[in-house]
Short mmCIF file of C-alpha atoms in Angstrom, two decimals:
data_model
loop_
_atom_site.label_atom_id
_atom_site.label_comp_id
_atom_site.label_asym_id
_atom_site.label_seq_id
_atom_site.Cartn_x
_atom_site.Cartn_y
_atom_site.Cartn_z
CA UNK C 1 0.00 0.00 0.00
CA UNK C 2 2.83 2.39 0.86
CA UNK C 3 4.50 1.66 -2.50
CA UNK C 4 1.27 2.40 -4.37
CA UNK C 5 0.80 5.69 -2.51
CA UNK C 6 4.39 6.65 -3.30
CA UNK C 7 3.77 5.90 -6.96
CA UNK C 8 0.59 7.97 -7.00
CA UNK C 9 2.02 10.94 -5.07
CA UNK C 10 5.59 11.18 -6.32
CA UNK C 11 5.71 9.85 -9.87
CA UNK C 12 2.18 10.57 -11.07
CA UNK C 13 1.15 13.24 -8.58
CA UNK C 14 -2.29 11.75 -9.13
CA UNK C 15 -5.25 14.05 -8.55
CA UNK C 16 -8.64 12.99 -7.21
CA UNK C 17 -10.34 12.67 -10.58
CA UNK C 18 -10.73 13.60 -14.22
CA UNK C 19 -12.12 17.02 -13.28
CA UNK C 20 -8.79 17.98 -11.66
CA UNK C 21 -6.17 17.85 -14.45
CA UNK C 22 -3.60 19.79 -12.43
CA UNK C 23 -0.23 20.73 -13.89
CA UNK C 24 2.14 18.92 -16.23
CA UNK C 25 4.68 16.67 -14.51
CA UNK C 26 7.87 17.92 -16.12
CA UNK C 27 9.79 14.68 -15.46
CA UNK C 28 7.18 12.68 -17.33
CA UNK C 29 6.94 15.33 -20.05
CA UNK C 30 10.70 15.10 -20.67
CA UNK C 31 10.53 11.30 -20.82
CA UNK C 32 7.66 11.56 -23.26
CA UNK C 33 9.64 14.05 -25.38
CA UNK C 34 12.64 11.69 -25.42
CA UNK C 35 10.37 8.84 -26.57
CA UNK C 36 9.03 10.82 -29.52
CA UNK C 37 12.48 12.11 -30.49
CA UNK C 38 13.77 8.53 -30.52
CA UNK C 39 10.70 7.49 -32.50
CA UNK C 40 11.35 10.20 -35.09
CA UNK C 41 14.96 9.22 -35.71
CA UNK C 42 14.01 5.55 -35.91
CA UNK C 43 11.55 6.07 -38.77
CA UNK C 44 12.59 9.26 -40.55
CA UNK C 45 14.56 7.36 -43.22
CA UNK C 46 11.76 4.91 -43.90
CA UNK C 47 11.15 1.25 -43.32
CA UNK C 48 14.78 0.23 -43.92
CA UNK C 49 15.99 2.13 -40.87
CA UNK C 50 12.99 0.91 -38.89
CA UNK C 51 13.82 -2.69 -39.76
CA UNK C 52 17.36 -2.32 -38.48
CA UNK C 53 16.16 -0.85 -35.19
CA UNK C 54 13.64 -3.68 -34.73
CA UNK C 55 16.44 -6.25 -34.82
CA UNK C 56 17.42 -5.00 -31.36
CA UNK C 57 14.17 -3.66 -29.91
CA UNK C 58 12.29 -6.87 -30.73
CA UNK C 59 14.94 -9.46 -29.85
CA UNK C 60 16.14 -8.01 -26.54
CA UNK C 61 12.70 -8.27 -24.85
CA UNK C 62 12.53 -11.92 -25.97
CA UNK C 63 15.88 -12.58 -24.33
CA UNK C 64 14.78 -10.83 -21.15
CA UNK C 65 11.51 -12.75 -21.17
CA UNK C 66 13.39 -16.04 -21.07
CA UNK C 67 15.60 -14.73 -18.26
CA UNK C 68 12.58 -13.61 -16.22
CA UNK C 69 10.82 -16.95 -16.74
CA UNK C 70 13.86 -18.88 -15.51
CA UNK C 71 14.30 -16.55 -12.54
CA UNK C 72 10.60 -16.45 -11.72
CA UNK C 73 9.97 -20.19 -11.57
CA UNK C 74 12.85 -20.62 -9.11
CA UNK C 75 11.33 -18.21 -6.56
CA UNK C 76 9.41 -19.48 -3.51
CA UNK C 77 5.65 -19.27 -4.10
CA UNK C 78 6.07 -19.38 -7.88
CA UNK C 79 3.88 -22.47 -8.20
CA UNK C 80 1.04 -20.64 -6.47
CA UNK C 81 1.09 -17.96 -9.12
CA UNK C 82 1.48 -20.44 -11.99
CA UNK C 83 -1.44 -22.51 -10.67
CA UNK C 84 -3.58 -19.35 -10.52
CA UNK C 85 -2.51 -18.55 -14.09
CA UNK C 86 -3.35 -21.98 -15.53
CA UNK C 87 -6.59 -22.62 -13.60
CA UNK C 88 -9.57 -21.28 -15.60
CA UNK C 89 -12.31 -19.31 -13.88
CA UNK C 90 -15.37 -20.11 -15.99
CA UNK C 91 -17.54 -17.50 -14.27
CA UNK C 92 -15.44 -14.77 -15.89
CA UNK C 93 -16.80 -15.78 -19.29
CA UNK C 94 -20.10 -14.11 -18.41
CA UNK C 95 -18.41 -10.71 -18.02
CA UNK C 96 -18.39 -8.51 -21.12
CA UNK C 97 -15.19 -6.81 -19.98
CA UNK C 98 -13.29 -10.11 -20.22
CA UNK C 99 -14.31 -10.59 -23.85
CA UNK C 100 -13.52 -6.99 -24.71
CA UNK C 101 -10.10 -7.24 -23.02
CA UNK C 102 -9.37 -10.52 -24.80
CA UNK C 103 -10.34 -9.06 -28.16
CA UNK C 104 -8.36 -5.90 -27.53
CA UNK C 105 -5.30 -7.96 -26.57
CA UNK C 106 -5.52 -9.92 -29.82
CA UNK C 107 -6.05 -6.79 -31.88
CA UNK C 108 -3.11 -5.00 -30.30
CA UNK C 109 -0.68 -7.90 -30.22
CA UNK C 110 -1.33 -8.67 -33.90
CA UNK C 111 -1.78 -4.96 -34.81
CA UNK C 112 -5.13 -5.89 -36.41
CA UNK C 113 -7.26 -2.97 -37.69
CA UNK C 114 -4.53 -0.49 -36.76
CA UNK C 115 -3.12 -0.18 -40.28
CA UNK C 116 0.46 -1.20 -39.47
CA UNK C 117 0.28 -4.71 -40.95
CA UNK C 118 -1.18 -3.51 -44.25
CA UNK C 119 1.15 -0.52 -44.55
CA UNK C 120 4.35 -2.35 -43.66
CA UNK C 121 3.27 -5.41 -45.64
CA UNK C 122 3.13 -3.25 -48.76
CA UNK C 123 6.94 -3.17 -48.71
CA UNK C 124 7.14 -6.93 -49.34
CA UNK C 125 7.96 -8.48 -52.69
CA UNK C 126 4.89 -9.37 -54.76
CA UNK C 127 5.52 -13.12 -54.37
CA UNK C 128 6.29 -12.98 -50.66
CA UNK C 129 4.67 -15.93 -48.89
CA UNK C 130 2.27 -13.88 -46.75
CA UNK C 131 0.30 -17.03 -45.87
CA UNK C 132 3.34 -18.58 -44.20
CA UNK C 133 4.16 -15.29 -42.46
CA UNK C 134 0.65 -15.04 -41.01
CA UNK C 135 0.74 -18.59 -39.65
CA UNK C 136 4.19 -18.08 -38.10
CA UNK C 137 3.15 -14.71 -36.66
CA UNK C 138 0.08 -16.26 -35.04
CA UNK C 139 2.08 -19.09 -33.47
CA UNK C 140 4.89 -16.81 -32.32
CA UNK C 141 2.56 -14.19 -30.87
CA UNK C 142 0.33 -16.62 -28.99
CA UNK C 143 3.34 -18.62 -27.81
CA UNK C 144 5.03 -15.48 -26.50
CA UNK C 145 1.88 -14.42 -24.65
CA UNK C 146 1.56 -17.86 -23.08
CA UNK C 147 5.19 -17.94 -21.94
CA UNK C 148 4.94 -14.35 -20.66
CA UNK C 149 2.22 -15.53 -18.29
CA UNK C 150 4.75 -17.76 -16.51
CA UNK C 151 7.17 -14.83 -16.13
CA UNK C 152 4.44 -12.61 -14.67
CA UNK C 153 2.50 -14.96 -12.43
CA UNK C 154 5.51 -16.78 -10.99
CA UNK C 155 6.79 -13.46 -9.67
CA UNK C 156 3.32 -12.42 -8.46
CA UNK C 157 3.04 -15.75 -6.65
CA UNK C 158 6.33 -14.98 -4.92
CA UNK C 159 5.01 -11.52 -3.99
CA UNK C 160 1.77 -13.00 -2.60
CA UNK C 161 3.71 -15.44 -0.41
CA UNK C 162 6.05 -12.74 0.88
CA UNK C 163 3.09 -10.52 1.84
CA UNK C 164 0.89 -13.34 3.08
CA UNK C 165 -1.92 -12.27 0.72
CA UNK C 166 -4.09 -14.19 -1.71
CA UNK C 167 -2.76 -14.22 -5.26
CA UNK C 168 -6.08 -12.86 -6.59
CA UNK C 169 -5.53 -9.69 -4.54
CA UNK C 170 -2.09 -9.18 -6.03
CA UNK C 171 -2.78 -9.98 -9.71
CA UNK C 172 -4.76 -7.02 -11.01
CA UNK C 173 -5.15 -6.03 -14.63
CA UNK C 174 -4.43 -2.66 -16.20
CA UNK C 175 -1.35 -0.42 -16.12
CA UNK C 176 -0.98 -1.05 -12.40
CA UNK C 177 0.22 -4.60 -13.11
CA UNK C 178 3.21 -3.52 -15.20
CA UNK C 179 4.10 -0.36 -13.30
CA UNK C 180 3.12 -1.10 -9.70
CA UNK C 181 2.55 -4.75 -8.84
CA UNK C 182 5.31 -6.37 -10.91
CA UNK C 183 8.01 -3.77 -10.09
CA UNK C 184 7.13 -4.09 -6.42
CA UNK C 185 7.57 -7.86 -6.68
CA UNK C 186 10.97 -7.33 -8.30
CA UNK C 187 12.11 -5.18 -5.37
CA UNK C 188 11.60 -8.21 -3.11
CA UNK C 189 13.94 -10.38 -5.20
CA UNK C 190 17.65 -10.78 -4.45
CA UNK C 191 19.64 -8.36 -6.62
CA UNK C 192 16.55 -6.25 -7.09
CA UNK C 193 18.42 -3.24 -8.53
CA UNK C 194 19.79 -5.16 -11.50
CA UNK C 195 16.48 -6.88 -12.15
CA UNK C 196 14.62 -3.56 -11.97
CA UNK C 197 16.96 -1.95 -14.51
CA UNK C 198 16.58 -4.87 -16.93
CA UNK C 199 12.80 -4.92 -16.50
CA UNK C 200 12.31 -1.23 -17.25
CA UNK C 201 14.70 -1.38 -20.22
CA UNK C 202 12.53 -4.18 -21.57
CA UNK C 203 9.35 -2.14 -20.98
CA UNK C 204 10.95 0.90 -22.66
CA UNK C 205 11.95 -1.09 -25.74
CA UNK C 206 8.53 -2.74 -26.01
CA UNK C 207 6.85 0.66 -25.83
CA UNK C 208 9.19 2.23 -28.38
CA UNK C 209 8.80 -0.74 -30.70
CA UNK C 210 5.02 -0.43 -30.72
CA UNK C 211 5.26 3.35 -30.96
CA UNK C 212 7.41 3.67 -34.05
CA UNK C 213 5.89 0.68 -35.86
CA UNK C 214 2.37 2.13 -35.52
CA UNK C 215 3.65 5.59 -36.44
CA UNK C 216 5.46 4.18 -39.49
CA UNK C 217 2.23 2.45 -40.52
CA UNK C 218 0.35 5.74 -40.34
CA UNK C 219 3.09 7.64 -42.18
CA UNK C 220 3.24 5.06 -44.98
CA UNK C 221 -0.53 5.24 -45.50
CA UNK C 222 -0.58 9.03 -45.80
CA UNK C 223 2.52 9.15 -48.02
CA UNK C 224 0.95 6.56 -50.35
CA UNK C 225 -2.16 8.73 -50.60
CA UNK C 226 -0.16 11.84 -51.57
CA UNK C 227 3.06 10.50 -53.12
CA UNK C 228 3.72 13.43 -55.44
CA UNK C 229 3.81 15.90 -52.55
CA UNK C 230 5.25 13.88 -49.67
CA UNK C 231 7.96 12.02 -51.60
CA UNK C 232 9.48 15.21 -52.94
CA UNK C 233 12.67 16.50 -51.27
CA UNK C 234 12.50 16.43 -47.49
CA UNK C 235 8.71 16.64 -47.33
CA UNK C 236 8.42 13.15 -45.87
CA UNK C 237 10.85 13.93 -43.05
CA UNK C 238 9.01 17.20 -42.33
CA UNK C 239 5.66 15.39 -42.30
CA UNK C 240 7.01 12.79 -39.85
CA UNK C 241 8.31 15.58 -37.60
CA UNK C 242 4.92 17.29 -37.62
CA UNK C 243 3.16 13.99 -36.84
CA UNK C 244 5.46 13.30 -33.88
CA UNK C 245 5.07 16.87 -32.62
CA UNK C 246 1.26 16.74 -32.73
CA UNK C 247 1.27 13.32 -31.05
CA UNK C 248 3.51 14.67 -28.30
CA UNK C 249 1.24 17.65 -27.68
CA UNK C 250 -1.82 15.39 -27.44
CA UNK C 251 0.01 13.04 -25.08
CA UNK C 252 0.91 15.92 -22.74
CA UNK C 253 -2.65 15.65 -21.42
CA UNK C 254 -1.65 12.25 -20.04
CA UNK C 255 1.35 13.45 -18.00
CA UNK C 256 -0.56 15.92 -15.85
CA UNK C 257 -1.76 15.22 -12.32
CA UNK C 258 -4.96 13.82 -13.78
CA UNK C 259 -3.16 12.29 -16.76
CA UNK C 260 -3.72 8.68 -15.70
CA UNK C 261 -7.48 9.21 -15.89
CA UNK C 262 -7.07 10.66 -19.40
CA UNK C 263 -4.83 7.76 -20.38
CA UNK C 264 -7.36 5.22 -19.11
CA UNK C 265 -10.07 7.01 -21.10
CA UNK C 266 -8.03 6.81 -24.32
CA UNK C 267 -7.05 3.22 -23.56
CA UNK C 268 -10.69 2.20 -23.11
CA UNK C 269 -12.34 4.10 -25.96
CA UNK C 270 -9.93 5.67 -28.46
CA UNK C 271 -8.36 2.65 -30.19
CA UNK C 272 -9.55 -0.47 -28.43
CA UNK C 273 -12.63 -2.45 -27.48
CA UNK C 274 -15.73 -1.51 -29.45
CA UNK C 275 -13.75 0.65 -31.91
CA UNK C 276 -11.59 -2.23 -33.10
CA UNK C 277 -14.54 -4.63 -33.17
CA UNK C 278 -16.44 -2.20 -35.39
CA UNK C 279 -13.49 -1.71 -37.75
CA UNK C 280 -12.84 -5.47 -37.88
CA UNK C 281 -16.46 -6.11 -38.83
CA UNK C 282 -16.40 -3.46 -41.56
CA UNK C 283 -13.10 -4.74 -42.94
CA UNK C 284 -14.39 -8.30 -43.15
CA UNK C 285 -17.62 -7.22 -44.85
CA UNK C 286 -15.69 -5.04 -47.31
CA UNK C 287 -13.17 -7.76 -48.17
CA UNK C 288 -15.43 -10.83 -48.11
CA UNK C 289 -18.79 -9.56 -49.35
CA UNK C 290 -17.98 -6.49 -51.44
CA UNK C 291 -14.55 -7.18 -52.94
CA UNK C 292 -15.21 -10.93 -52.60
CA UNK C 293 -13.79 -13.65 -50.39
CA UNK C 294 -13.28 -15.90 -53.42
CA UNK C 295 -11.48 -13.12 -55.27
CA UNK C 296 -9.24 -12.38 -52.28
CA UNK C 297 -8.47 -16.09 -51.97
CA UNK C 298 -7.50 -16.15 -55.65
CA UNK C 299 -5.34 -13.05 -55.17
CA UNK C 300 -3.37 -14.79 -52.45
CA UNK C 301 -3.07 -17.91 -54.62
CA UNK C 302 -1.71 -15.81 -57.44
CA UNK C 303 0.86 -14.18 -55.17
CA UNK C 304 2.21 -17.20 -53.30
CA UNK C 305 1.81 -19.86 -56.02
CA UNK C 306 -0.50 -22.26 -54.17
CA UNK C 307 -3.97 -22.15 -52.69
CA UNK C 308 -4.35 -21.71 -48.92
CA UNK C 309 -6.85 -23.86 -47.04
CA UNK C 310 -10.42 -22.98 -48.19
CA UNK C 311 -11.48 -22.59 -44.57
CA UNK C 312 -9.70 -19.23 -44.53
CA UNK C 313 -12.22 -17.87 -47.02
CA UNK C 314 -15.17 -18.93 -44.88
CA UNK C 315 -13.63 -17.50 -41.73
CA UNK C 316 -13.41 -14.09 -43.44
CA UNK C 317 -16.95 -14.44 -44.77
CA UNK C 318 -18.84 -15.82 -41.78
CA UNK C 319 -16.88 -16.53 -38.59
CA UNK C 320 -15.13 -13.20 -38.01
CA UNK C 321 -18.17 -10.98 -38.81
CA UNK C 322 -20.38 -13.10 -36.53
CA UNK C 323 -17.86 -13.10 -33.66
CA UNK C 324 -17.17 -9.38 -33.85
CA UNK C 325 -20.89 -8.56 -34.08
CA UNK C 326 -21.79 -10.82 -31.15
CA UNK C 327 -18.99 -9.43 -28.98
CA UNK C 328 -19.91 -5.85 -29.92
CA UNK C 329 -23.60 -6.34 -29.03
CA UNK C 330 -22.76 -8.22 -25.82
CA UNK C 331 -20.41 -5.44 -24.70
CA UNK C 332 -23.12 -2.84 -25.35
CA UNK C 333 -25.71 -4.80 -23.35
CA UNK C 334 -23.31 -5.35 -20.44
CA UNK C 335 -21.75 -1.89 -20.61
CA UNK C 336 -20.34 -0.43 -17.39
CA UNK C 337 -18.62 2.94 -16.92
CA UNK C 338 -14.81 2.63 -16.86
CA UNK C 339 -12.96 2.76 -13.55
CA UNK C 340 -9.43 3.39 -12.34
CA UNK C 341 -8.93 1.66 -9.02
CA UNK C 342 -11.86 2.80 -6.93
CA UNK C 343 -12.50 5.88 -9.05
CA UNK C 344 -15.61 5.65 -11.25
CA UNK C 345 -15.72 7.98 -14.25
CA UNK C 346 -18.56 10.55 -14.18
CA UNK C 347 -21.19 10.59 -16.97
CA UNK C 348 -19.52 13.52 -18.74
CA UNK C 349 -16.22 11.60 -18.71
CA UNK C 350 -17.95 8.59 -20.28
CA UNK C 351 -19.45 10.96 -22.89
CA UNK C 352 -15.94 12.17 -23.78
CA UNK C 353 -14.87 8.56 -24.13
CA UNK C 354 -17.71 7.76 -26.52
CA UNK C 355 -16.89 10.90 -28.49
CA UNK C 356 -13.35 9.54 -28.91
CA UNK C 357 -14.73 6.17 -30.01
CA UNK C 358 -17.25 7.62 -32.46
CA UNK C 359 -14.63 9.93 -33.99
CA UNK C 360 -13.14 6.86 -35.69
CA UNK C 361 -16.19 4.61 -35.91
CA UNK C 362 -18.38 7.14 -37.77
CA UNK C 363 -15.75 7.76 -40.45
CA UNK C 364 -16.65 4.50 -42.20
CA UNK C 365 -20.45 4.97 -42.59
CA UNK C 366 -19.98 8.71 -43.20
CA UNK C 367 -17.64 8.09 -46.13
CA UNK C 368 -19.95 5.38 -47.45
CA UNK C 369 -22.87 7.81 -47.45
CA UNK C 370 -20.69 10.47 -49.08
CA UNK C 371 -19.68 8.14 -51.92
CA UNK C 372 -23.27 7.07 -52.41
CA UNK C 373 -24.46 10.66 -52.70
CA UNK C 374 -21.66 11.78 -55.03
CA UNK C 375 -21.76 8.79 -57.41
CA UNK C 376 -23.71 9.45 -60.61
CA UNK C 377 -26.68 7.35 -61.73
CA UNK C 378 -29.92 6.10 -60.26
CA UNK C 379 -30.09 4.72 -56.73
CA UNK C 380 -29.85 1.16 -58.02
CA UNK C 381 -26.94 2.02 -60.34
CA UNK C 382 -25.05 3.73 -57.52
CA UNK C 383 -25.50 0.71 -55.27
CA UNK C 384 -24.35 -1.62 -58.04
CA UNK C 385 -21.25 0.45 -58.78
CA UNK C 386 -20.20 0.85 -55.16
CA UNK C 387 -20.79 -2.77 -54.11
CA UNK C 388 -19.21 -4.48 -57.13
CA UNK C 389 -15.68 -3.06 -57.22
CA UNK C 390 -13.22 -3.60 -60.06
CA UNK C 391 -9.60 -2.62 -60.53
CA UNK C 392 -8.29 -0.26 -63.19
CA UNK C 393 -7.45 -1.84 -66.54
CA UNK C 394 -3.89 -0.52 -66.30
CA UNK C 395 -3.30 -1.92 -62.79
CA UNK C 396 0.27 -3.20 -62.71
CA UNK C 397 -0.50 -6.42 -60.81
CA UNK C 398 -4.16 -7.25 -61.54
CA UNK C 399 -4.95 -6.05 -65.05
CA UNK C 400 -6.56 -9.29 -66.21
CA UNK C 401 -10.17 -10.14 -66.96
CA UNK C 402 -10.91 -11.61 -63.52
CA UNK C 403 -10.23 -8.29 -61.80
CA UNK C 404 -11.36 -5.70 -64.34
CA UNK C 405 -14.94 -6.84 -64.83
CA UNK C 406 -17.86 -6.67 -62.43
CA UNK C 407 -18.76 -10.03 -60.92
CA UNK C 408 -21.99 -11.12 -59.29
CA UNK C 409 -22.11 -11.68 -55.54
CA UNK C 410 -22.03 -15.48 -55.73
CA UNK C 411 -19.09 -15.50 -58.14
CA UNK C 412 -16.87 -13.15 -56.16
CA UNK C 413 -17.75 -14.50 -52.70
CA UNK C 414 -18.35 -18.24 -53.05
CA UNK C 415 -17.69 -19.60 -56.53
CA UNK C 416 -14.31 -21.34 -56.84
CA UNK C 417 -13.22 -22.00 -60.42
CA UNK C 418 -9.88 -23.60 -59.71
CA UNK C 419 -9.23 -27.31 -60.34
CA UNK C 420 -7.95 -29.42 -57.41
CA UNK C 421 -4.30 -28.69 -56.82
CA UNK C 422 -1.61 -31.22 -55.90
CA UNK C 423 1.45 -29.16 -56.61
CA UNK C 424 2.64 -25.59 -56.78
CA UNK C 425 1.78 -23.33 -59.68
CA UNK C 426 4.88 -22.44 -61.68
CA UNK C 427 4.90 -18.68 -61.89
CA UNK C 428 5.86 -16.76 -65.01
CA UNK C 429 5.44 -13.07 -65.85
CA UNK C 430 2.92 -11.92 -68.45
CA UNK C 431 4.34 -10.16 -71.53
CA UNK C 432 3.29 -6.51 -71.25
CA UNK C 433 1.56 -4.61 -74.05
CA UNK C 434 4.53 -2.37 -74.80
CA UNK C 435 6.96 -5.31 -74.66
CA UNK C 436 9.16 -3.31 -72.33
CA UNK C 437 10.90 -4.52 -69.22
CA UNK C 438 8.74 -4.44 -66.12
CA UNK C 439 9.59 -3.78 -62.51
CA UNK C 440 10.50 -7.18 -61.07
CA UNK C 441 8.61 -6.27 -57.91
CA UNK C 442 5.33 -6.13 -59.84
CA UNK C 443 5.54 -8.85 -62.49
CA UNK C 444 2.34 -10.78 -63.00
CA UNK C 445 2.98 -14.36 -61.86
CA UNK C 446 1.51 -16.80 -64.35
CA UNK C 447 1.76 -20.51 -65.06
CA UNK C 448 1.79 -22.18 -68.46
CA UNK C 449 -0.61 -20.26 -70.72
CA UNK C 450 -3.32 -22.17 -72.59
CA UNK C 451 -3.24 -22.45 -76.35
CA UNK C 452 -6.36 -20.25 -76.55
CA UNK C 453 -4.55 -17.44 -74.77
CA UNK C 454 -1.14 -17.97 -76.33
CA UNK C 455 -2.52 -17.48 -79.83
CA UNK C 456 -3.54 -13.92 -79.01
CA UNK C 457 -1.08 -11.08 -79.50
CA UNK C 458 -0.74 -9.52 -76.01
CA UNK C 459 0.11 -6.19 -77.56
CA UNK C 460 -3.31 -6.00 -79.24
CA UNK C 461 -5.63 -7.60 -76.69
CA UNK C 462 -6.38 -7.96 -73.02
CA UNK C 463 -3.90 -9.90 -70.89
CA UNK C 464 -5.05 -13.48 -70.08
CA UNK C 465 -6.89 -14.16 -66.87
CA UNK C 466 -5.48 -16.31 -64.12
CA UNK C 467 -8.08 -18.99 -64.86
CA UNK C 468 -6.84 -19.17 -68.48
CA UNK C 469 -3.28 -19.38 -67.26
CA UNK C 470 -3.82 -22.40 -65.04
CA UNK C 471 -5.71 -24.42 -67.66
CA UNK C 472 -2.55 -25.95 -69.06
CA UNK C 473 -0.85 -26.58 -65.74
CA UNK C 474 -0.43 -30.12 -64.49
CA UNK C 475 -1.88 -30.25 -60.98
#
């Protein structure tokens, strides 16, 4: 209790509530400034410099995790904590907060719906095996989370035994676990100074890693939208500096006396929970039902040279939308105002939180309505145009018939036209219309072309479709 009070009064200078913001804690403000300066210099030269930094910032925490697991399980009382960690409490499944926290954890740990995966993935080669990468990422991420539980709960079990308290009273969720409970447990260990230094270095690197990867994802998206302006001279570096500066100014609200309450509000509403569930639902509907789950599945096949398991297509189409919708509705029905410790947020604070949430959630339907109103044609024609997307005929990767004509719902979502496959499609580039050399990053991977397609002069006609290309392949 004394340690928690010291943390509240000295480090945070925590006020009594959200209505008392107080003054800026200059020590925290300087640490925040240092974090954003480091972030800027990690990403200002693009993804190549970011990749080099990640070699250290991502591998060092893994090394420290192993060290903490080994040290934790050798402490007295460790088995108490591990038993608490591995014993399921089925009554928790009836609490909406548990499902929201679980979903938020998955979204954050995989960076789903945050833009980073799509933006950074755009730097890959066209034929990069993204299917393999996704499977490995899932296994590595879930495995790391599972092992991290042993590092955390073994030490908390030791802390509970030292204090003579029940483990459930020690293991609390939220920022207090990482910055109060776990550090306090470390101070009870032999050689606590060295362990504390290593722990906070690990926390710093994890925070920086997430910070500049998400910032790089945002920067890449905006630069790709306005390449002619932001890729000229030092405009990209200036834009990154402005982004970091604005982010720092916004974050100053979280290093005041009432900053922890602001942080908890952002953490609950701004980019987690219902926001991510809503975005995930909209993404799945857009990809599976509008662009087409079958078409996306064929795109991946074309890129990696073999077809992934068909179940992936049905997960995009049915499972994920149903799960996100059910969790979203359940969280709304079981909604409770957020809390920080014993502090319950007032109604106006909850209103601010929902304003933060809706600021991102309403962008999707608002833009959809805008496009519907600004598209020419009758109501039925507008709906048909906007819900049956096609790619431009001069698209460098997908300029074939399958992607430049409008397909009916059944064809683009469910209908699979590929023959059973036993081997890997041999990929060859399509001859381009101008017979000039193409960028090797964007060659169209094709297999043996059928006689029907081969007889056509590619300079005078449309490029062959992928279905034509695989007709002559031995599967």
